[in-house]
Structure formats: structure tokens, C-alpha cells
mmCIF file of C-alpha atoms and ligand atoms in Angstrom:
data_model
loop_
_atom_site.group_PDB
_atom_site.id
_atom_site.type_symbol
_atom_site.label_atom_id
_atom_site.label_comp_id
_atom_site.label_asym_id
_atom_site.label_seq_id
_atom_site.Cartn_x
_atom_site.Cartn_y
_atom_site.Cartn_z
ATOM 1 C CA UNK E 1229 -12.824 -55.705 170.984
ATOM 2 C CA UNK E 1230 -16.457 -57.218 170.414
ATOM 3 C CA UNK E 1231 -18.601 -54.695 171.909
ATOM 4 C CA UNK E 1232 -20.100 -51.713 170.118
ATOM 5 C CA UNK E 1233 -18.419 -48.461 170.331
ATOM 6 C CA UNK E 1234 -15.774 -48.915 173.697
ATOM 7 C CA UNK E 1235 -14.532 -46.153 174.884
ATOM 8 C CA UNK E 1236 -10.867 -45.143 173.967
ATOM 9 C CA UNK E 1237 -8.902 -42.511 174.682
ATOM 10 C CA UNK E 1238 -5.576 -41.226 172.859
ATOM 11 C CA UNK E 1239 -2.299 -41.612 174.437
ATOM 12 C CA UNK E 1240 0.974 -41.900 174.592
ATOM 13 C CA UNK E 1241 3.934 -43.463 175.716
ATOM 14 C CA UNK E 1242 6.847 -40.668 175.246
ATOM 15 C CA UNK E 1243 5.733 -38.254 172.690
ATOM 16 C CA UNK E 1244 2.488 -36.297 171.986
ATOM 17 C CA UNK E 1245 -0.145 -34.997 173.705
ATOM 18 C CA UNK E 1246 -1.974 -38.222 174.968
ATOM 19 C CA UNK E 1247 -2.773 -39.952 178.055
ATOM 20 C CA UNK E 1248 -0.726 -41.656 179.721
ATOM 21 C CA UNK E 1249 -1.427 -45.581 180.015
ATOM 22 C CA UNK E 1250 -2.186 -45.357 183.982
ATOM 23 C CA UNK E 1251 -4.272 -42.710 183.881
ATOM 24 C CA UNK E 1252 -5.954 -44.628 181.190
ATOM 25 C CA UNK E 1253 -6.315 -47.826 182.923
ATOM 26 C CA UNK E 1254 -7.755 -45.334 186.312
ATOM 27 C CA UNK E 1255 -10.106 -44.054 183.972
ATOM 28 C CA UNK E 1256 -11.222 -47.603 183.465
ATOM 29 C CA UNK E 1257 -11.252 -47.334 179.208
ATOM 30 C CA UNK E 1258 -10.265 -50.346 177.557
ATOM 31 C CA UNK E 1259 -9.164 -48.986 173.980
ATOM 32 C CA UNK E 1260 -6.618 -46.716 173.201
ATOM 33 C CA UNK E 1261 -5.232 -45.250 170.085
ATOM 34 C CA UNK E 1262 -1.764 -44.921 170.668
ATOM 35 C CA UNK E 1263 0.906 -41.797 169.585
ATOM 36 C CA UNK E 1264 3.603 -43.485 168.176
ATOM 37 C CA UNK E 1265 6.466 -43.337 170.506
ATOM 38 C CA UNK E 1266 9.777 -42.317 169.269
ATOM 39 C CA UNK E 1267 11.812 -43.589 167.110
ATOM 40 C CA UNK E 1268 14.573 -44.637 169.990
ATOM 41 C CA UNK E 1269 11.565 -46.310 171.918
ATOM 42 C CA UNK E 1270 10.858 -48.461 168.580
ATOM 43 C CA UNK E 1271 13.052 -51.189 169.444
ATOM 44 C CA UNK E 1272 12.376 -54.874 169.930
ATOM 45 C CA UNK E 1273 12.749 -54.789 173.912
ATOM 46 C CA UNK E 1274 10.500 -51.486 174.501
ATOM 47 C CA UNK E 1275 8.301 -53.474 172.369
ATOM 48 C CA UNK E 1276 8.139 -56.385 174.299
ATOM 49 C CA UNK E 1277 7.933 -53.937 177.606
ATOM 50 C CA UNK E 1278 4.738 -51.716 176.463
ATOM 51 C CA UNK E 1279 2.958 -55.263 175.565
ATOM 52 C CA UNK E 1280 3.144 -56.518 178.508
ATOM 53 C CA UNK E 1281 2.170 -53.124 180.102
ATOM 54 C CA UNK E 1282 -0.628 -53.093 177.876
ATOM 55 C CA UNK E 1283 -1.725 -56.705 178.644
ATOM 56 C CA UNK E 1284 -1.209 -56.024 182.718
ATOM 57 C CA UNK E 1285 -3.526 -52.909 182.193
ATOM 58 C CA UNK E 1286 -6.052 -55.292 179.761
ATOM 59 C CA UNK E 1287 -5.881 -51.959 177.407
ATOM 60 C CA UNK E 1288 -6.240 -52.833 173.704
ATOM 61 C CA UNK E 1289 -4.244 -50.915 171.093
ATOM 62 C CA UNK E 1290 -6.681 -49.943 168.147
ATOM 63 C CA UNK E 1291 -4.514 -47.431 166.449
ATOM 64 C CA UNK E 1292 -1.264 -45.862 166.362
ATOM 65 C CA UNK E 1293 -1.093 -43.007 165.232
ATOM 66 C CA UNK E 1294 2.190 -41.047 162.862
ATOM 67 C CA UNK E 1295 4.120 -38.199 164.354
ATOM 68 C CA UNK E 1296 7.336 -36.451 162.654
ATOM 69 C CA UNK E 1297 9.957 -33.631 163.849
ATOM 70 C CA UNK E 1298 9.494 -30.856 162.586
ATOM 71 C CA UNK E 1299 5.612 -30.393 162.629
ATOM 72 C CA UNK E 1300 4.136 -27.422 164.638
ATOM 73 C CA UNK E 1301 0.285 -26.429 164.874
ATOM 74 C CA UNK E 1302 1.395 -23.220 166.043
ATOM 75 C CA UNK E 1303 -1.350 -21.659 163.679
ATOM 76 C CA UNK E 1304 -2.781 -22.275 160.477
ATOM 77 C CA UNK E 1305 -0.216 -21.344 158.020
ATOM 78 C CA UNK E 1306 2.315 -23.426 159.778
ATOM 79 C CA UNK E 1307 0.485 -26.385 159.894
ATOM 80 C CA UNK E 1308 0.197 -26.179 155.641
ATOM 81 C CA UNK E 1309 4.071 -25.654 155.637
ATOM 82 C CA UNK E 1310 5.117 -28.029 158.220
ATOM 83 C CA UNK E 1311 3.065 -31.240 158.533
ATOM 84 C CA UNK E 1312 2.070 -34.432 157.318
ATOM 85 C CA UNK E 1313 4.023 -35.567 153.761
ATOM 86 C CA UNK E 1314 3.097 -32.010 152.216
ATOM 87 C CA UNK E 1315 6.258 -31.071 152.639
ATOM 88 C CA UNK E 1316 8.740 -31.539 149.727
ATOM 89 C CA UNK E 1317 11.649 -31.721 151.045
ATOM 90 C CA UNK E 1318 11.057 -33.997 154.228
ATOM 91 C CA UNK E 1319 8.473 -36.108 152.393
ATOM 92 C CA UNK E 1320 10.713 -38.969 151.271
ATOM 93 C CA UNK E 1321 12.582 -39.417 154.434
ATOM 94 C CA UNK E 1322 8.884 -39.060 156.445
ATOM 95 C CA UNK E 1323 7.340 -41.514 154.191
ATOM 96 C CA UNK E 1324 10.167 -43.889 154.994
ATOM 97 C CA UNK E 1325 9.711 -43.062 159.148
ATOM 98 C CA UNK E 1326 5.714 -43.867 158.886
ATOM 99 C CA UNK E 1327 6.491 -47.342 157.263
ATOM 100 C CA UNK E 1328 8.815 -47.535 160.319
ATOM 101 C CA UNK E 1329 5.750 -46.595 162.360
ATOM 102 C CA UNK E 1330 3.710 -49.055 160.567
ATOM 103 C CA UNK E 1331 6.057 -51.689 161.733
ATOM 104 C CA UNK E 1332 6.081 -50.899 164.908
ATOM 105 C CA UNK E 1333 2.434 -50.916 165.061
ATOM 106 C CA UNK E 1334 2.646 -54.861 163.379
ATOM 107 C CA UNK E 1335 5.067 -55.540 166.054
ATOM 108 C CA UNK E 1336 2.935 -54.484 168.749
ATOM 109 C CA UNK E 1337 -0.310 -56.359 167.111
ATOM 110 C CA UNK E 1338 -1.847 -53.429 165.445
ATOM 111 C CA UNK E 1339 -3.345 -53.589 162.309
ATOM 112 C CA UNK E 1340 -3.797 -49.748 161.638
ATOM 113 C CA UNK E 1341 -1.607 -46.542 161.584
ATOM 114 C CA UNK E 1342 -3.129 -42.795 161.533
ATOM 115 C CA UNK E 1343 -1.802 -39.650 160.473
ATOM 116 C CA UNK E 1344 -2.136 -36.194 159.381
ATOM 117 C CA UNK E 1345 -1.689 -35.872 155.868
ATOM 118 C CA UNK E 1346 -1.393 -32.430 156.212
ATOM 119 C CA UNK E 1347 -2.525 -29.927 153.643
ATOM 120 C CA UNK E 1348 -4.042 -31.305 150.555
ATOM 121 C CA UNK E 1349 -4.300 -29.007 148.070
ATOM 122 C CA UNK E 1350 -8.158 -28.581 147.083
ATOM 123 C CA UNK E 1351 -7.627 -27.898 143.645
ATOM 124 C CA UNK E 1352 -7.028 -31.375 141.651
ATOM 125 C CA UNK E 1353 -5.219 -29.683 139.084
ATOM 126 C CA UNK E 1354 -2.635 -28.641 141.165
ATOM 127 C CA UNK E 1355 0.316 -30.667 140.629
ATOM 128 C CA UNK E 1356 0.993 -31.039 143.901
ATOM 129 C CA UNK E 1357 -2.454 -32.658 144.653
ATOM 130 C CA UNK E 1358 -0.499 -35.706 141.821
ATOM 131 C CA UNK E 1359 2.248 -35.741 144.129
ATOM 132 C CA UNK E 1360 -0.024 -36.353 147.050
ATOM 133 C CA UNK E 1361 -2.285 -38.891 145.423
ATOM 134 C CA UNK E 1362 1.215 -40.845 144.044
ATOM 135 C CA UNK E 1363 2.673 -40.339 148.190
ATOM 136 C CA UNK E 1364 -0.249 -41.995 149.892
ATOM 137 C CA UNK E 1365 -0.280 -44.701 147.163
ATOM 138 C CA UNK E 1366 2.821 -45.557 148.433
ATOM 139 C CA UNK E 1367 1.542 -45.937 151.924
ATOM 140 C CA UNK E 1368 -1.034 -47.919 151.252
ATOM 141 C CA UNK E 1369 0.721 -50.207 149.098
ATOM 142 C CA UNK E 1370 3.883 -51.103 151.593
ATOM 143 C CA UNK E 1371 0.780 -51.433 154.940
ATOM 144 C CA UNK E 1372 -1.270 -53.184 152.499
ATOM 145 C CA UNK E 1373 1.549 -56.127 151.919
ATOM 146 C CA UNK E 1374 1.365 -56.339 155.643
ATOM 147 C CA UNK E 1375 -2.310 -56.327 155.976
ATOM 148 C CA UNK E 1376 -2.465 -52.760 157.406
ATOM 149 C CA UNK E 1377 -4.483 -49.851 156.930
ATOM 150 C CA UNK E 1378 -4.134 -46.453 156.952
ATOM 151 C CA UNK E 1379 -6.472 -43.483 158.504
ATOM 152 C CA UNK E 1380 -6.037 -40.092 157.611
ATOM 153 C CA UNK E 1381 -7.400 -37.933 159.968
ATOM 154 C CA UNK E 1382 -9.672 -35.602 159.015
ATOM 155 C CA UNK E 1383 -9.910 -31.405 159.401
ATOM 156 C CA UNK E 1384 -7.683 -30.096 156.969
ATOM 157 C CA UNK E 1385 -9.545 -30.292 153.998
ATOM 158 C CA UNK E 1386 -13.739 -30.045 153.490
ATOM 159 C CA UNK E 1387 -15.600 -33.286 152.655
ATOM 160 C CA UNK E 1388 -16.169 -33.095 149.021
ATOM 161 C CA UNK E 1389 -12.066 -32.778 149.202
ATOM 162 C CA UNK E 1390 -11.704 -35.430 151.119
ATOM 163 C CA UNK E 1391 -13.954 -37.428 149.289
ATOM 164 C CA UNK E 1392 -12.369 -36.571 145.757
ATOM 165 C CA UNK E 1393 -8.841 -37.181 147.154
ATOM 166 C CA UNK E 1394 -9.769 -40.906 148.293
ATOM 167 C CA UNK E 1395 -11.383 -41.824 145.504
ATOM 168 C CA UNK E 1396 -8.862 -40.638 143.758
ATOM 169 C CA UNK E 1397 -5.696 -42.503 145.325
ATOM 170 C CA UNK E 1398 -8.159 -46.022 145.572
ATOM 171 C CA UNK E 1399 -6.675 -48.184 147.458
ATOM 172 C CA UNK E 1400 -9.012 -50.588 149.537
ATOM 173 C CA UNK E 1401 -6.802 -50.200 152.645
ATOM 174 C CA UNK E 1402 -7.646 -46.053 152.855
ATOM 175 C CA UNK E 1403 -10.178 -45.113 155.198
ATOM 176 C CA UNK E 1404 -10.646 -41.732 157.566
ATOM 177 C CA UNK E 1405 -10.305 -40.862 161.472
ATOM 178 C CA UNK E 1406 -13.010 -38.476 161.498
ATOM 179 C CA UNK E 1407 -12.206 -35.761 164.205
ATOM 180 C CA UNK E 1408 -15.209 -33.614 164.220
ATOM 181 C CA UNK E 1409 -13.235 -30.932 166.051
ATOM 182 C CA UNK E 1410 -11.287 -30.656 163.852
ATOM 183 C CA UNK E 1411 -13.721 -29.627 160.905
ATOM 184 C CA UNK E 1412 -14.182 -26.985 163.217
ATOM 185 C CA UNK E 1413 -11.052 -25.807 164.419
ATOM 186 C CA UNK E 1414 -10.072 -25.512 160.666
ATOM 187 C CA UNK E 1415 -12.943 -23.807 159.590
ATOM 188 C CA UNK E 1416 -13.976 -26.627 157.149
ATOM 189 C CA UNK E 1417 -17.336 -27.196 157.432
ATOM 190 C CA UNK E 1418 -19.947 -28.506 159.460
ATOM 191 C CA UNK E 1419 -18.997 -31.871 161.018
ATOM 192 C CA UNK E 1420 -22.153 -33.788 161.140
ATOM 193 C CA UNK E 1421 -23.180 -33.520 157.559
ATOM 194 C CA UNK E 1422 -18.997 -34.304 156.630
ATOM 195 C CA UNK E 1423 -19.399 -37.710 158.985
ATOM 196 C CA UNK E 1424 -22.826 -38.518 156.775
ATOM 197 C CA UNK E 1425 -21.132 -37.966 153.662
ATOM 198 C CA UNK E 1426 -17.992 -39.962 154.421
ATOM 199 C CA UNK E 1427 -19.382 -42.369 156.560
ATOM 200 C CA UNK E 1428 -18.392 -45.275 154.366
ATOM 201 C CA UNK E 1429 -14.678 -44.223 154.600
ATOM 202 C CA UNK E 1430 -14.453 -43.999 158.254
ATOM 203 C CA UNK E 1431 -13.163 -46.797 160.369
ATOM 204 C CA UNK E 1432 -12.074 -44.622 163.441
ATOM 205 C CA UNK E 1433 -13.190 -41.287 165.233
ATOM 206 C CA UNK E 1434 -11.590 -39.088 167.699
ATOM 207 C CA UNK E 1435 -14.307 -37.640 170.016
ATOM 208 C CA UNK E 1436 -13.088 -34.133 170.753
ATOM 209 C CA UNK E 1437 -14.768 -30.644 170.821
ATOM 210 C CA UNK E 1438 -14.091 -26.975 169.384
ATOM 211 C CA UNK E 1439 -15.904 -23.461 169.267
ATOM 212 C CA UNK E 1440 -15.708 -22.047 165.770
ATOM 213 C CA UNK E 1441 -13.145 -19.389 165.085
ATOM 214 C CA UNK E 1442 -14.831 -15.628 164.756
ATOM 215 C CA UNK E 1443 -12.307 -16.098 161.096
ATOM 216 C CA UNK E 1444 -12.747 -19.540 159.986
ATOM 217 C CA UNK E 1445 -10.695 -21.475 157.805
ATOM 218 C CA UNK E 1446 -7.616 -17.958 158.959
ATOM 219 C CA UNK E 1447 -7.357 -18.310 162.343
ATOM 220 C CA UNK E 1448 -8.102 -21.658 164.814
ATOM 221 C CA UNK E 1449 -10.999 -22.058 166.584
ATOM 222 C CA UNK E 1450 -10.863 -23.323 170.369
ATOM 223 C CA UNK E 1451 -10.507 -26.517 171.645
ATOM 224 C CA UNK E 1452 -12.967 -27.457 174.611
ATOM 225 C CA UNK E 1453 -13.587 -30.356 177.132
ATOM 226 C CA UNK E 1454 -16.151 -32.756 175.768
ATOM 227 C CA UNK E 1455 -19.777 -31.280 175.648
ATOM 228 C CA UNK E 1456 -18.417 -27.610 175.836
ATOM 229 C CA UNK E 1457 -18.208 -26.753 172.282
ATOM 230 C CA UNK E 1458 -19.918 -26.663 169.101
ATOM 231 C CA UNK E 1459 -20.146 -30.734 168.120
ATOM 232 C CA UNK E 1460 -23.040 -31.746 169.317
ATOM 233 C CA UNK E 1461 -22.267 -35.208 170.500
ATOM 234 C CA UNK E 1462 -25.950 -36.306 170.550
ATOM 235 C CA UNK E 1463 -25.985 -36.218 167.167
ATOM 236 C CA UNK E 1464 -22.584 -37.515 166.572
ATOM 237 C CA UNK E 1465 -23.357 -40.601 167.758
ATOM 238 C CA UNK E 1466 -27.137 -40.503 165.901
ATOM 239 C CA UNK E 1467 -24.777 -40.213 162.524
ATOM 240 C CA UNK E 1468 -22.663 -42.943 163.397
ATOM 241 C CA UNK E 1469 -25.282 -45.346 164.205
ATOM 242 C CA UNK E 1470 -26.642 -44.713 160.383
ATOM 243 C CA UNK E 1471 -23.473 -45.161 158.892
ATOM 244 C CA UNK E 1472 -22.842 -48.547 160.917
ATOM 245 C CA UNK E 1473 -20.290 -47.427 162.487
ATOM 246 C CA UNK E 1474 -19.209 -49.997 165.653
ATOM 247 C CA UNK E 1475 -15.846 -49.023 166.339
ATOM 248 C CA UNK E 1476 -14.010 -47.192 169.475
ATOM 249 C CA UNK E 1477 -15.294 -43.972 170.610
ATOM 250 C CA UNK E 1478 -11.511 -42.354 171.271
ATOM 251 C CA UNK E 1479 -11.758 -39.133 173.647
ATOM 252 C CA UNK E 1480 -8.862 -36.537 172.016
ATOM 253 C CA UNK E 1481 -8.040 -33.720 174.472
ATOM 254 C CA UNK E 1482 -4.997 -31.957 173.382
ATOM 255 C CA UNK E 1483 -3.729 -30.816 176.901
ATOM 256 C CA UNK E 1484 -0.757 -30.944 178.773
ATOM 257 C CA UNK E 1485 0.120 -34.584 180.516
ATOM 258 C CA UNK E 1486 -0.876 -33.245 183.907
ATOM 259 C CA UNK E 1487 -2.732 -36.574 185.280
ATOM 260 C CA UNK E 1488 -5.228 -34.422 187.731
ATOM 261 C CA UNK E 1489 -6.443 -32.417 184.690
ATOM 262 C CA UNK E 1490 -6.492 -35.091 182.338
ATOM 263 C CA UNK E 1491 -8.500 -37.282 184.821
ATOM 264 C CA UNK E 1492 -10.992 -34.887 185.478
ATOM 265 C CA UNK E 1493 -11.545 -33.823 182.032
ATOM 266 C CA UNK E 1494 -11.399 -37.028 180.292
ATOM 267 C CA UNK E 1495 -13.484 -38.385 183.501
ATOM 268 C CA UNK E 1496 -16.309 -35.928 182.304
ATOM 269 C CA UNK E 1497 -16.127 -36.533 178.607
ATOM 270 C CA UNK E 1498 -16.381 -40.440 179.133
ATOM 271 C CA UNK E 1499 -19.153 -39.472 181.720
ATOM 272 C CA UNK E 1500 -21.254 -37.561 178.299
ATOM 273 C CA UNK E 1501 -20.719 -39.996 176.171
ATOM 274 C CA UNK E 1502 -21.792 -43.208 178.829
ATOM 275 C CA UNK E 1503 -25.194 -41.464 179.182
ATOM 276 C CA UNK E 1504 -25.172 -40.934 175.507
ATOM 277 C CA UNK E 1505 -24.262 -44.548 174.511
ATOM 278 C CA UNK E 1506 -27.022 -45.326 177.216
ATOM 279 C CA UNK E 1507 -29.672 -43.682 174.544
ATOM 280 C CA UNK E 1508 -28.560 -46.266 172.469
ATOM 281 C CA UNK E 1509 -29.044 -49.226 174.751
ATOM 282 C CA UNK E 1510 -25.699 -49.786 175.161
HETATM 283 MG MG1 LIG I 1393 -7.810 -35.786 166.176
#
């Protein structure tokens, strides 16, 4: 990957939302940040399969990204009780699945894995924001002895947050996935000045869009196709040219795997951001 911001999309072999490789390769992208597949698919021979499927398609994987059982974005208060390593109970036994996942990424070449952290607390006092800090040390320290990184995608908590809680865990291989929809669907705060402000953390960004919730922050707002909603991808890319940011522009549309849809509206997102890459010289 040599040339300045290619355009990704997400996908996904047999779990998650994403594309699918061949609708991928027909929408003639060359990066993709991949859902990890599951854990049956993990194996050695699948392995060997989805590189060569990869290669065939000339389709680089830049990411892939965590998923566990269990999690549900039904609505706000289930996300905080059901995703990422905030919960208790699961969190040992997830922990030990994403290290899976980060081997499976090493296996298939990839040098990063992504995932939802879930909810942070934003108080630093709480003692579950310790437990936190202490989980995603562990993380980084088992994909940094394999020269990995980690991305935690952003959404859930505001910048300052954010900010605070990777400063706090310091490790050199944490950086963000900054999902400006996401600030948005969440209700936590405005994306553009969030990207300025942690622009030296992020190393990845999902381009997707979202109208605000008429309750921020209670209930979700909307996800839209690309240029339909409230990010104003003009300036997105203005913001990441002054934070230096080269990396893959990966479209995010979090709709059903019907390949007619998916072409059409991923086929108009990567037609927005062309022209606005084209402002850019590029
Ligand atoms: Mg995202």
C-alpha cells in the first residue's frame, strides 16, 4: 500500500456486517479491513484459502477487526452491558479470543487488529476505568511481542475520554480507528474537532455517516449512505491532511449483505470521496 489514502471498504468473510470480497474486488477498492471470521474459519487451511482469494482479487488486508458472541447494538444501554471487554464476566475468556484474533490476523500477514472496547467509564476514578486500563495493557503487551497493534475504534466515549484513557494505558502499540459516525450516532461530540484533537493517535478511519439523534448520547442517531448525513466529508478529509494522516480511507456501511444494495451504495460513497480525494490532487 504506497499510495495516499486508497480506498477500503469493510468486509467480511462469514460474520459481520461487511462486504463481501467480490463485491469488493467489482467495486474495484484495493484495501479492505477485514471482520474477523469465526472462530471455526480460523484454521490453518481457511487461512491458506482466503490468501489466496485475497491475492487472486489483488485486495490488501489492512485491518482485522475483533468480534465476540454475545454483543448486540440493539440500543444504547445494551451496547454498555454487552460489548467489547467491559463486561466482567466474559472479559477474560474475550481477551483470550482477541489474542486468537490477533493471530489470525499474523497468520494472514496483518499487522493490526481493531475492536470495540466498549464502554469506558468516563470517570477515572471509577474502579472499573483500572480494570480497563490493566485489560487493554494486556492487549497491547501479547500484539506488541508479535509486532502488532491495536485500534480501538472510536464513538463510545468523547475525545478528552479517549484521550485520558490512552495516555493513561501507554503503550506505543495503541492507536484509534476514528469512525466519525460514530461520534455521532453516540451522541459524543462533534467529529471533526475529536479527529483534530486525536489526530496523533489515529492510524485508521472508517468513512461512514450518521444524522444526530433528536436525544443524544439516550437514544442512536441514524446511519446514512455516504454524503447523506451530518459528517461533512469535505472537511474530514481537510482534518486528515493536517494531521498527516496517509492511510486507507475504509467505507463502513452497516447494511445487510445484499450485493445490489451494497454495490450501489458503496458505489456512491467511493464516487464522494474520488471527487473529494481529487481536491487533493490525488
Ligand atoms: Mg466503525
Amino acid at each position: 500500500m504506497s499510495a495516499k489514502w486508497p480506498i477500503g471498504v469493510f468486509a467480511s468473510i462469514d460474520a459481520g456486517l461487511g462486504v463481501d470480497l467480490d463485491v469488493a474486488k467489482d467495486l474495484g477498492v484495493t484495501t479492505v479491513q477485514l471482520h474477523t471470521p469465526h472462530a471455526e474459519s480460523r484454521t490453518p487451511e481457511r487461512i491458506a484459502e482466503f490468501h489466496r482469494h485475497l491475492d487472486d482479487l489483488g485486495i490488501e488486508v489492512t485491518c482485522v477487526f475483533a468480534g465476540f458472541e454475545g454483543e448486540s447494538y440493539a440500543d444504547i444501554p445494551t451496547v454498555e452491558r454487552t460489548v467489547g471487554l467491559v463486561p466482567k464476566d466474559l472479559r477474560d475468556e474475550r481477551i483470550a479470543e482477541l489474542l486468537d484474533i490477533a493471530k489470525f490476523a499474523g497468520a494472514m500477514g496483518v499487522d493490526t487488529v481493531g475492536l470495540h472496547l466498549g464502554f469506558v467509564p468516563h470517570d477515572a476514578s471509577d474502579p472499573e476505568y483500572a480494570e480497563m486500563v490493566e485489560a487493554t495493557r494486556r492487549v497491547c503487551d501479547a500484539c506488541g511481542a508479535d509486532g502488532q497493534r491495536v485500534h480501538l475504534e472510536t464513538g463510545q466515549e468523547p475525545a478528552d475520554v479517549l484521550e485520558k484513557f490512552i495516555t493513561t494505558v501507554d503503550r506505543a502499540n495503541l492507536f484509534i480507528n476514528f469512525d466519525p459516525a460514530n461520534m455521532i450516532l453516540y451522541g459524543c461530540g462533534e467529529p471533526l474537532p475529536a479527529l483534530a484533537q486525536l489526530g496523533r493517535f489515529v492510524r485508521s478511519v472508517h468513512c461512514k455517516d450518521a444524522k444526530w439523534s433528536d436525544q443524544p448520547g439516550k437514544t442512536w442517531g441514524t446511519e446514512t449512505p455516504l454524503g447523506q448525513g451530518d459528517v461533512d466529508f469535505r472537511q474530514f478529509l481537510r482534518v486528515l491532511e493536517s494531521i498527516d494522516y496517509t492511510g486507507p480511507l475504509t467505507i463502513e456501511r452497516e447494511i445487510p449483505q445484499e450485493p445490489e444494495r451494497q454495490k450501489s451504495e458503496i458505489g456512491g460513497a467511493i464516487e464522494l470521496l474520488q471527487s473529494l480525494k481529487a481536491e487533493h490532487g490525488l
